[in-house]
Amino acid sequence: MMSQLRTWIDSIGRIKRRKFFLKLIVTTVLITVLPSLVSNIFAYYRVSDIVEEETGNNKLQYLNQTINTLEILLNRIKENSNLLALNRSFISFENFPNGAYYESLQGEIPKEDLPALYAYLEAKKNTFLTMNSFKLSDQFVDSVYFYDSSKNLVITSDNDRSNRQFRREDFYDQGWYEAVQNMQMNPVFLDTRVAKQYPQGEKELLSVIYKSKKASNAIIVNLDASMIYADIISKLNANDDMYVVSSSGNIVFRSQASGKDDFPRIGLSEALQHAGGAGSYSIELDGGKKLVSYSSSKLLDWTFVNVSDMGVYTQGTIDIKQTITYTAGALILFSLLLSYFSSRSLYKPISRLNALAKGREDDIRPDRGKGNDHQDFRHRKRSVHVPDHTLKGANDELSVIGSFVSSTIDERNYYKERLEESLPFQLERFKQSLLQRHAMSLEEIEAKKDYLGLDISLHDLSVFLLSIDEELASNGEDMLAQDLCKIKIMDALRDSRVLGQETAFFVVNVEKDKVALVFHFPGKGRQPLFHLAQQLLDEVNARLGAQCSLGVGSICKGIGELPLAYEEAAEALKYRILYGKGYVISMDDIRADNGQTFIYPSQLEEKLNNYIRTACLEEALSTFGAFVAEIEACKNKLHYNQIQPIFIQLLTSIRHSFSSFGTDIEILFGDGTDPYRELLDLESLDHIVLWFQSLITRGIECIRQEIHARGNQHIAKIIEILENEYDKDISLSWVAERLNLNPAYISRLFKQSTGQPFIDYLKQVRVDNSKRLLAEGRLKINEIGRQVGFGSAHYFIKVFKEITGLTPGEYKKIYS
């Protein structure tokens, strides 16, 4: 044991004395380990940064989706509130003369007040019905209040489908009143609040306050905050902490997992100071790394915050770090061992030369045992010229190595030549070369055919090219399944009885999904050839239980024409996009049908785009069917390369029609999808037709939604014009010209939205305003008629009586 330890220590000492040996070991280790170690460390930090960046981007995308959904909801509430404030029943109740007086009536009511009181109660009832309809218009609306400051009155449409009224100071929910008094914007979105319910209880609500036509009155729409959070906000990620913070720093929403006291610790003070800001950053919190993502809503002036545990996402990078550490240690150890043994082998010639130069005899014998006698003999013969003898010996060793390398190369070339000349391989290559353009002479072909044993005539040949259809070849793009399928086809061709035993033929595996059959076909015409092709295709399809297509080349007088016949068969197969799959296709038939030029059906294209722009789905699909029928009727006149440009031109035209309504065609397919690339990838006319039908259906649905949204905006503008400018000479054409719209479109849309014709609504607005002037009693009846927009007193009296049942004079006596 001691002797082994002493030997090991002596070997280490000798290594230390050999500085070049140590440098060789260290250099080898560094070259082996350092690049891999540096690249692994760089990859680890790069992967960590990418994981954090991509996680932040994904969280921001979810936040922005949540913000967009919530903004769409609140914009819809805003538009509906605007229409509610412009509703005729609502305006009649709000502007009813002496409304505060009729609210204060108690006990026995004077008979002269009964007609007006009845009208007031009717207006209040219609207001209640309108509020109830508004509340039912959206599932998130919990309740609706209308505050009338002139009457000191609050009327409600509660979540239990009941209607009540209170004096403002007696109303059970006072949390909105201060905001109404101080509001400078319209509408105002309050922070979530805990509101009292009738008759008792509390509920968390999100209130939207909208001022009505009278500046001191307001409509308060209360949204169910818990429902909004459950259906919209919490969909982001149930595992993360979620906060929604208002501009004042109050927490509007937060997830159940998060606490209110946790929010100040996530370091969002800077992010909340920038309106409209968005971003992500990581912090250390509670002993772990957290990713904080935030995005702001300009409409709501809220900031949405998501806090996720980065430990879940970085677990993979931690595993990578451990793997790099263990791998680096093992690599260093292995490199040390490998460097030592390889460097010792490389160092032997240098050690011997060094020993000869210094005259140290002992170092000349690195090995002991077998072969030492010869080394000792060489050493004993050493004289002044020993170094030359030693170099000569080294040169002899190099010569042996050189001779060995040379013999190895010669041997490799020999077996390579033998492999290239192997009969099966050479035969397959020769058959493939006959179908390609080549420079072989007829004599060379004859000689090689006889040498390889290929039994085929040099004259009267035909070529069939069978293609595996996609349904047969597609097995997850499994190359093994495709190769097995081609082997089955080749066996079926060899075993087929259609050609007959006397017919000479050979089968060639030409492409990844095609097999060629070359056979002797003397003295027969094209019709027998097509009949033979159909029989052969039926037999192959029946044997495989699947579908193939077959291209027919022309009959070759000599074997030198085979490449042209093969190219014709391959060209014919490309027409599957027109003729379909599973057929026998010949270029002769295609050339015969291509005598006329196909004319692009531009009239059908324009008709189709008109139906798309008017959102007529059935008519658009019918016109597209006629467009396709034009192509199918002329498919024999078309080259297969002409089909896709026709549909690309149609796609460009349809895309322009969608763009005129602001509909981006990429949205219909999803982000990152190129519709043109997707169209070019379709392999048959049937697939193209289905693709366009789906595109037209989805696009028209988007256009219909856009038309409906624009219609609501137009109606709101029209009502605002009628309410503010009723005293002018207003007509349907005048309003249409002012809004740059079609009069017939306005008339139809107005009737659908309000339930009244345009002119009837205008009369009602003028009569309502004349009631106010009649109640004041300062102006004459004819003056009031002109002031509210009626051209004559007679027409004013007639319209007033039609609507109210009273003449203006009678109304003035009652209410003035």
PDB file of C-alpha atoms in Angstrom, residues 35-231:
ATOM      1  CA  PRO A  35     -17.030  26.953 -24.688  1.00  0.00           C
ATOM      2  CA  SER A  36     -19.705  24.529 -23.548  1.00  0.00           C
ATOM      3  CA  LEU A  37     -19.796  26.015 -20.033  1.00  0.00           C
ATOM      4  CA  VAL A  38     -20.019  29.615 -21.284  1.00  0.00           C
ATOM      5  CA  SER A  39     -22.725  28.764 -23.814  1.00  0.00           C
ATOM      6  CA  ASN A  40     -24.757  26.889 -21.169  1.00  0.00           C
ATOM      7  CA  ILE A  41     -24.545  29.793 -18.700  1.00  0.00           C
ATOM      8  CA  PHE A  42     -25.510  32.277 -21.406  1.00  0.00           C
ATOM      9  CA  ALA A  43     -28.383  30.013 -22.469  1.00  0.00           C
ATOM     10  CA  TYR A  44     -29.601  29.730 -18.877  1.00  0.00           C
ATOM     11  CA  TYR A  45     -29.798  33.495 -18.319  1.00  0.00           C
ATOM     12  CA  ARG A  46     -31.255  34.005 -21.780  1.00  0.00           C
ATOM     13  CA  VAL A  47     -33.958  31.405 -21.172  1.00  0.00           C
ATOM     14  CA  SER A  48     -34.734  32.972 -17.777  1.00  0.00           C
ATOM     15  CA  ASP A  49     -35.138  36.417 -19.356  1.00  0.00           C
ATOM     16  CA  ILE A  50     -37.286  35.038 -22.179  1.00  0.00           C
ATOM     17  CA  VAL A  51     -39.508  33.125 -19.737  1.00  0.00           C
ATOM     18  CA  GLU A  52     -40.077  36.279 -17.671  1.00  0.00           C
ATOM     19  CA  GLU A  53     -40.631  38.450 -20.764  1.00  0.00           C
ATOM     20  CA  GLU A  54     -43.041  36.036 -22.430  1.00  0.00           C
ATOM     21  CA  THR A  55     -44.923  35.439 -19.187  1.00  0.00           C
ATOM     22  CA  GLY A  56     -45.305  39.214 -18.764  1.00  0.00           C
ATOM     23  CA  ASN A  57     -46.538  39.574 -22.354  1.00  0.00           C
ATOM     24  CA  ASN A  58     -49.089  36.805 -21.847  1.00  0.00           C
ATOM     25  CA  LYS A  59     -50.347  38.371 -18.626  1.00  0.00           C
ATOM     26  CA  LEU A  60     -50.611  41.779 -20.348  1.00  0.00           C
ATOM     27  CA  GLN A  61     -52.567  40.187 -23.165  1.00  0.00           C
ATOM     28  CA  TYR A  62     -55.033  38.675 -20.700  1.00  0.00           C
ATOM     29  CA  LEU A  63     -55.294  42.017 -18.868  1.00  0.00           C
ATOM     30  CA  ASN A  64     -55.993  43.901 -22.113  1.00  0.00           C
ATOM     31  CA  GLN A  65     -58.642  41.344 -23.063  1.00  0.00           C
ATOM     32  CA  THR A  66     -60.287  41.853 -19.684  1.00  0.00           C
ATOM     33  CA  ILE A  67     -60.120  45.661 -20.084  1.00  0.00           C
ATOM     34  CA  ASN A  68     -61.620  45.516 -23.586  1.00  0.00           C
ATOM     35  CA  THR A  69     -64.474  43.302 -22.393  1.00  0.00           C
ATOM     36  CA  LEU A  70     -65.219  45.581 -19.436  1.00  0.00           C
ATOM     37  CA  GLU A  71     -65.033  48.720 -21.615  1.00  0.00           C
ATOM     38  CA  ILE A  72     -67.433  47.174 -24.144  1.00  0.00           C
ATOM     39  CA  LEU A  73     -69.858  46.408 -21.307  1.00  0.00           C
ATOM     40  CA  LEU A  74     -69.684  49.929 -19.834  1.00  0.00           C
ATOM     41  CA  ASN A  75     -69.890  51.581 -23.288  1.00  0.00           C
ATOM     42  CA  ARG A  76     -73.027  49.565 -23.909  1.00  0.00           C
ATOM     43  CA  ILE A  77     -74.445  50.730 -20.575  1.00  0.00           C
ATOM     44  CA  LYS A  78     -73.463  54.298 -21.522  1.00  0.00           C
ATOM     45  CA  GLU A  79     -75.243  54.103 -24.891  1.00  0.00           C
ATOM     46  CA  ASN A  80     -78.344  52.544 -23.356  1.00  0.00           C
ATOM     47  CA  SER A  81     -78.366  55.231 -20.655  1.00  0.00           C
ATOM     48  CA  ASN A  82     -78.137  57.907 -23.342  1.00  0.00           C
ATOM     49  CA  LEU A  83     -81.132  56.390 -25.153  1.00  0.00           C
ATOM     50  CA  LEU A  84     -82.956  56.156 -21.821  1.00  0.00           C
ATOM     51  CA  ALA A  85     -82.395  59.854 -21.159  1.00  0.00           C
ATOM     52  CA  LEU A  86     -83.644  60.666 -24.677  1.00  0.00           C
ATOM     53  CA  ASN A  87     -86.733  58.468 -24.364  1.00  0.00           C
ATOM     54  CA  ARG A  88     -89.950  60.430 -24.947  1.00  0.00           C
ATOM     55  CA  SER A  89     -91.686  58.962 -21.884  1.00  0.00           C
ATOM     56  CA  PHE A  90     -88.691  59.861 -19.734  1.00  0.00           C
ATOM     57  CA  ILE A  91     -88.572  63.425 -21.078  1.00  0.00           C
ATOM     58  CA  SER A  92     -92.352  63.874 -20.634  1.00  0.00           C
ATOM     59  CA  PHE A  93     -92.161  62.922 -16.955  1.00  0.00           C
ATOM     60  CA  GLU A  94     -89.010  64.976 -16.340  1.00  0.00           C
ATOM     61  CA  ASN A  95     -90.447  68.143 -17.986  1.00  0.00           C
ATOM     62  CA  PHE A  96     -94.041  67.739 -16.816  1.00  0.00           C
ATOM     63  CA  PRO A  97     -95.325  71.158 -15.746  1.00  0.00           C
ATOM     64  CA  ASN A  98     -95.865  71.572 -12.004  1.00  0.00           C
ATOM     65  CA  GLY A  99     -94.581  68.056 -11.332  1.00  0.00           C
ATOM     66  CA  ALA A 100     -93.483  68.998  -7.819  1.00  0.00           C
ATOM     67  CA  TYR A 101     -96.989  70.289  -7.126  1.00  0.00           C
ATOM     68  CA  TYR A 102     -98.652  67.001  -8.083  1.00  0.00           C
ATOM     69  CA  GLU A 103     -96.117  65.071  -5.991  1.00  0.00           C
ATOM     70  CA  SER A 104     -97.097  67.143  -2.962  1.00  0.00           C
ATOM     71  CA  LEU A 105    -100.884  66.596  -3.317  1.00  0.00           C
ATOM     72  CA  GLN A 106    -102.441  64.830  -0.332  1.00  0.00           C
ATOM     73  CA  GLY A 107    -105.940  64.183   0.869  1.00  0.00           C
ATOM     74  CA  GLU A 108    -108.888  65.163  -1.307  1.00  0.00           C
ATOM     75  CA  ILE A 109    -107.764  66.348  -4.737  1.00  0.00           C
ATOM     76  CA  PRO A 110    -109.563  69.263  -6.444  1.00  0.00           C
ATOM     77  CA  LYS A 111    -111.561  68.223  -9.511  1.00  0.00           C
ATOM     78  CA  GLU A 112    -109.799  70.737 -11.753  1.00  0.00           C
ATOM     79  CA  ASP A 113    -106.461  68.983 -10.975  1.00  0.00           C
ATOM     80  CA  LEU A 114    -107.680  65.499 -11.834  1.00  0.00           C
ATOM     81  CA  PRO A 115    -107.020  65.568 -15.639  1.00  0.00           C
ATOM     82  CA  ALA A 116    -103.504  66.904 -15.211  1.00  0.00           C
ATOM     83  CA  LEU A 117    -102.831  64.546 -12.277  1.00  0.00           C
ATOM     84  CA  TYR A 118    -103.951  61.637 -14.409  1.00  0.00           C
ATOM     85  CA  ALA A 119    -101.573  62.719 -17.190  1.00  0.00           C
ATOM     86  CA  TYR A 120     -98.731  63.098 -14.653  1.00  0.00           C
ATOM     87  CA  LEU A 121     -99.359  59.627 -13.200  1.00  0.00           C
ATOM     88  CA  GLU A 122     -99.479  58.191 -16.716  1.00  0.00           C
ATOM     89  CA  ALA A 123     -96.098  59.798 -17.478  1.00  0.00           C
ATOM     90  CA  LYS A 124     -94.671  58.389 -14.224  1.00  0.00           C
ATOM     91  CA  LYS A 125     -95.985  54.923 -15.055  1.00  0.00           C
ATOM     92  CA  ASN A 126     -94.357  55.047 -18.514  1.00  0.00           C
ATOM     93  CA  THR A 127     -91.096  56.130 -16.862  1.00  0.00           C
ATOM     94  CA  PHE A 128     -91.223  53.131 -14.535  1.00  0.00           C
ATOM     95  CA  LEU A 129     -91.879  50.813 -17.494  1.00  0.00           C
ATOM     96  CA  THR A 130     -88.982  52.361 -19.417  1.00  0.00           C
ATOM     97  CA  MET A 131     -86.621  51.909 -16.443  1.00  0.00           C
ATOM     98  CA  ASN A 132     -87.730  48.291 -16.052  1.00  0.00           C
ATOM     99  CA  SER A 133     -87.051  47.632 -19.741  1.00  0.00           C
ATOM    100  CA  PHE A 134     -83.630  49.244 -19.407  1.00  0.00           C
ATOM    101  CA  LYS A 135     -82.794  47.106 -16.380  1.00  0.00           C
ATOM    102  CA  LEU A 136     -83.692  43.921 -18.281  1.00  0.00           C
ATOM    103  CA  SER A 137     -81.505  44.957 -21.235  1.00  0.00           C
ATOM    104  CA  ASP A 138     -78.290  43.770 -19.560  1.00  0.00           C
ATOM    105  CA  GLN A 139     -77.648  40.914 -17.136  1.00  0.00           C
ATOM    106  CA  PHE A 140     -75.116  42.937 -15.122  1.00  0.00           C
ATOM    107  CA  VAL A 141     -77.591  45.729 -14.227  1.00  0.00           C
ATOM    108  CA  ASP A 142     -78.657  45.252 -10.615  1.00  0.00           C
ATOM    109  CA  SER A 143     -80.879  48.331 -10.191  1.00  0.00           C
ATOM    110  CA  VAL A 144     -81.624  51.748 -11.728  1.00  0.00           C
ATOM    111  CA  TYR A 145     -82.339  55.047  -9.893  1.00  0.00           C
ATOM    112  CA  PHE A 146     -83.676  58.270 -11.369  1.00  0.00           C
ATOM    113  CA  TYR A 147     -83.045  61.352  -9.270  1.00  0.00           C
ATOM    114  CA  ASP A 148     -85.325  64.347 -10.056  1.00  0.00           C
ATOM    115  CA  SER A 149     -83.928  67.343  -8.181  1.00  0.00           C
ATOM    116  CA  SER A 150     -86.874  69.638  -8.935  1.00  0.00           C
ATOM    117  CA  LYS A 151     -89.289  67.164  -7.315  1.00  0.00           C
ATOM    118  CA  ASN A 152     -86.749  66.046  -4.664  1.00  0.00           C
ATOM    119  CA  LEU A 153     -87.659  62.559  -5.763  1.00  0.00           C
ATOM    120  CA  VAL A 154     -85.839  59.229  -6.317  1.00  0.00           C
ATOM    121  CA  ILE A 155     -87.627  56.483  -8.233  1.00  0.00           C
ATOM    122  CA  THR A 156     -86.112  53.020  -8.561  1.00  0.00           C
ATOM    123  CA  SER A 157     -86.232  49.826 -10.591  1.00  0.00           C
ATOM    124  CA  ASP A 158     -84.821  47.318  -8.086  1.00  0.00           C
ATOM    125  CA  ASN A 159     -83.330  43.866  -8.572  1.00  0.00           C
ATOM    126  CA  ASP A 160     -86.483  42.249  -7.164  1.00  0.00           C
ATOM    127  CA  ARG A 161     -88.429  43.679 -10.171  1.00  0.00           C
ATOM    128  CA  SER A 162     -90.230  46.213  -7.995  1.00  0.00           C
ATOM    129  CA  ASN A 163     -90.582  49.993  -8.430  1.00  0.00           C
ATOM    130  CA  ARG A 164     -90.512  52.461  -5.559  1.00  0.00           C
ATOM    131  CA  GLN A 165     -90.169  56.176  -4.960  1.00  0.00           C
ATOM    132  CA  PHE A 166     -88.654  58.087  -2.050  1.00  0.00           C
ATOM    133  CA  ARG A 167     -87.847  61.576  -1.052  1.00  0.00           C
ATOM    134  CA  ARG A 168     -84.169  62.059  -1.626  1.00  0.00           C
ATOM    135  CA  GLU A 169     -83.289  62.451   2.031  1.00  0.00           C
ATOM    136  CA  ASP A 170     -85.350  59.326   2.930  1.00  0.00           C
ATOM    137  CA  PHE A 171     -83.770  57.131   0.242  1.00  0.00           C
ATOM    138  CA  TYR A 172     -82.032  54.056   1.674  1.00  0.00           C
ATOM    139  CA  ASP A 173     -78.942  54.333  -0.608  1.00  0.00           C
ATOM    140  CA  GLN A 174     -77.127  57.700  -0.294  1.00  0.00           C
ATOM    141  CA  GLY A 175     -73.691  56.638  -1.672  1.00  0.00           C
ATOM    142  CA  TRP A 176     -74.177  58.251  -5.103  1.00  0.00           C
ATOM    143  CA  TYR A 177     -75.606  61.656  -4.123  1.00  0.00           C
ATOM    144  CA  GLU A 178     -72.287  63.451  -3.468  1.00  0.00           C
ATOM    145  CA  ALA A 179     -70.956  62.357  -6.857  1.00  0.00           C
ATOM    146  CA  VAL A 180     -74.082  63.772  -8.576  1.00  0.00           C
ATOM    147  CA  GLN A 181     -73.570  67.132  -6.909  1.00  0.00           C
ATOM    148  CA  ASN A 182     -69.888  67.339  -7.866  1.00  0.00           C
ATOM    149  CA  MET A 183     -69.774  65.577 -11.244  1.00  0.00           C
ATOM    150  CA  GLN A 184     -68.034  67.497 -14.039  1.00  0.00           C
ATOM    151  CA  MET A 185     -67.991  64.718 -16.635  1.00  0.00           C
ATOM    152  CA  ASN A 186     -70.846  62.764 -18.151  1.00  0.00           C
ATOM    153  CA  PRO A 187     -71.015  59.897 -17.407  1.00  0.00           C
ATOM    154  CA  VAL A 188     -69.111  59.230 -14.156  1.00  0.00           C
ATOM    155  CA  PHE A 189     -67.936  55.751 -13.121  1.00  0.00           C
ATOM    156  CA  LEU A 190     -67.789  55.381  -9.335  1.00  0.00           C
ATOM    157  CA  ASP A 191     -65.553  52.998  -7.449  1.00  0.00           C
ATOM    158  CA  THR A 192     -67.195  49.811  -6.237  1.00  0.00           C
ATOM    159  CA  ARG A 193     -69.154  50.501  -3.096  1.00  0.00           C
ATOM    160  CA  VAL A 194     -71.177  48.589  -0.550  1.00  0.00           C
ATOM    161  CA  ALA A 195     -74.720  49.890  -1.019  1.00  0.00           C
ATOM    162  CA  LYS A 196     -77.706  49.379   1.239  1.00  0.00           C
ATOM    163  CA  GLN A 197     -80.576  47.350  -0.203  1.00  0.00           C
ATOM    164  CA  TYR A 198     -84.278  47.619   0.275  1.00  0.00           C
ATOM    165  CA  PRO A 199     -85.617  46.895   2.858  1.00  0.00           C
ATOM    166  CA  GLN A 200     -82.367  45.664   4.446  1.00  0.00           C
ATOM    167  CA  GLY A 201     -79.029  44.131   3.608  1.00  0.00           C
ATOM    168  CA  GLU A 202     -76.006  45.316   1.645  1.00  0.00           C
ATOM    169  CA  LYS A 203     -74.540  44.577  -1.765  1.00  0.00           C
ATOM    170  CA  GLU A 204     -71.317  45.500  -3.592  1.00  0.00           C
ATOM    171  CA  LEU A 205     -72.175  47.643  -6.638  1.00  0.00           C
ATOM    172  CA  LEU A 206     -70.417  49.504  -9.432  1.00  0.00           C
ATOM    173  CA  SER A 207     -72.414  52.673 -10.172  1.00  0.00           C
ATOM    174  CA  VAL A 208     -72.514  54.641 -13.428  1.00  0.00           C
ATOM    175  CA  ILE A 209     -74.052  58.141 -13.146  1.00  0.00           C
ATOM    176  CA  TYR A 210     -75.489  59.768 -16.260  1.00  0.00           C
ATOM    177  CA  LYS A 211     -76.936  63.284 -16.221  1.00  0.00           C
ATOM    178  CA  SER A 212     -80.230  63.682 -18.046  1.00  0.00           C
ATOM    179  CA  LYS A 213     -81.388  66.607 -20.196  1.00  0.00           C
ATOM    180  CA  LYS A 214     -81.834  68.663 -17.046  1.00  0.00           C
ATOM    181  CA  ALA A 215     -78.392  69.262 -15.623  1.00  0.00           C
ATOM    182  CA  SER A 216     -79.455  68.736 -12.014  1.00  0.00           C
ATOM    183  CA  ASN A 217     -81.178  65.391 -12.669  1.00  0.00           C
ATOM    184  CA  ALA A 218     -79.345  62.089 -12.982  1.00  0.00           C
ATOM    185  CA  ILE A 219     -79.773  58.417 -13.869  1.00  0.00           C
ATOM    186  CA  ILE A 220     -77.844  56.051 -11.612  1.00  0.00           C
ATOM    187  CA  VAL A 221     -77.202  52.573 -13.079  1.00  0.00           C
ATOM    188  CA  ASN A 222     -75.967  50.083 -10.473  1.00  0.00           C
ATOM    189  CA  LEU A 223     -74.031  47.087 -11.830  1.00  0.00           C
ATOM    190  CA  ASP A 224     -73.544  43.877  -9.850  1.00  0.00           C
ATOM    191  CA  ALA A 225     -69.819  44.025  -9.002  1.00  0.00           C
ATOM    192  CA  SER A 226     -69.552  40.382  -7.936  1.00  0.00           C
ATOM    193  CA  MET A 227     -71.140  39.220 -11.205  1.00  0.00           C
ATOM    194  CA  ILE A 228     -68.761  41.422 -13.234  1.00  0.00           C
ATOM    195  CA  TYR A 229     -65.789  40.003 -11.370  1.00  0.00           C
ATOM    196  CA  ALA A 230     -66.981  36.390 -11.709  1.00  0.00           C
ATOM    197  CA  ASP A 231     -67.911  36.577 -15.411  1.00  0.00           C
TER     198      ASP A 231
END
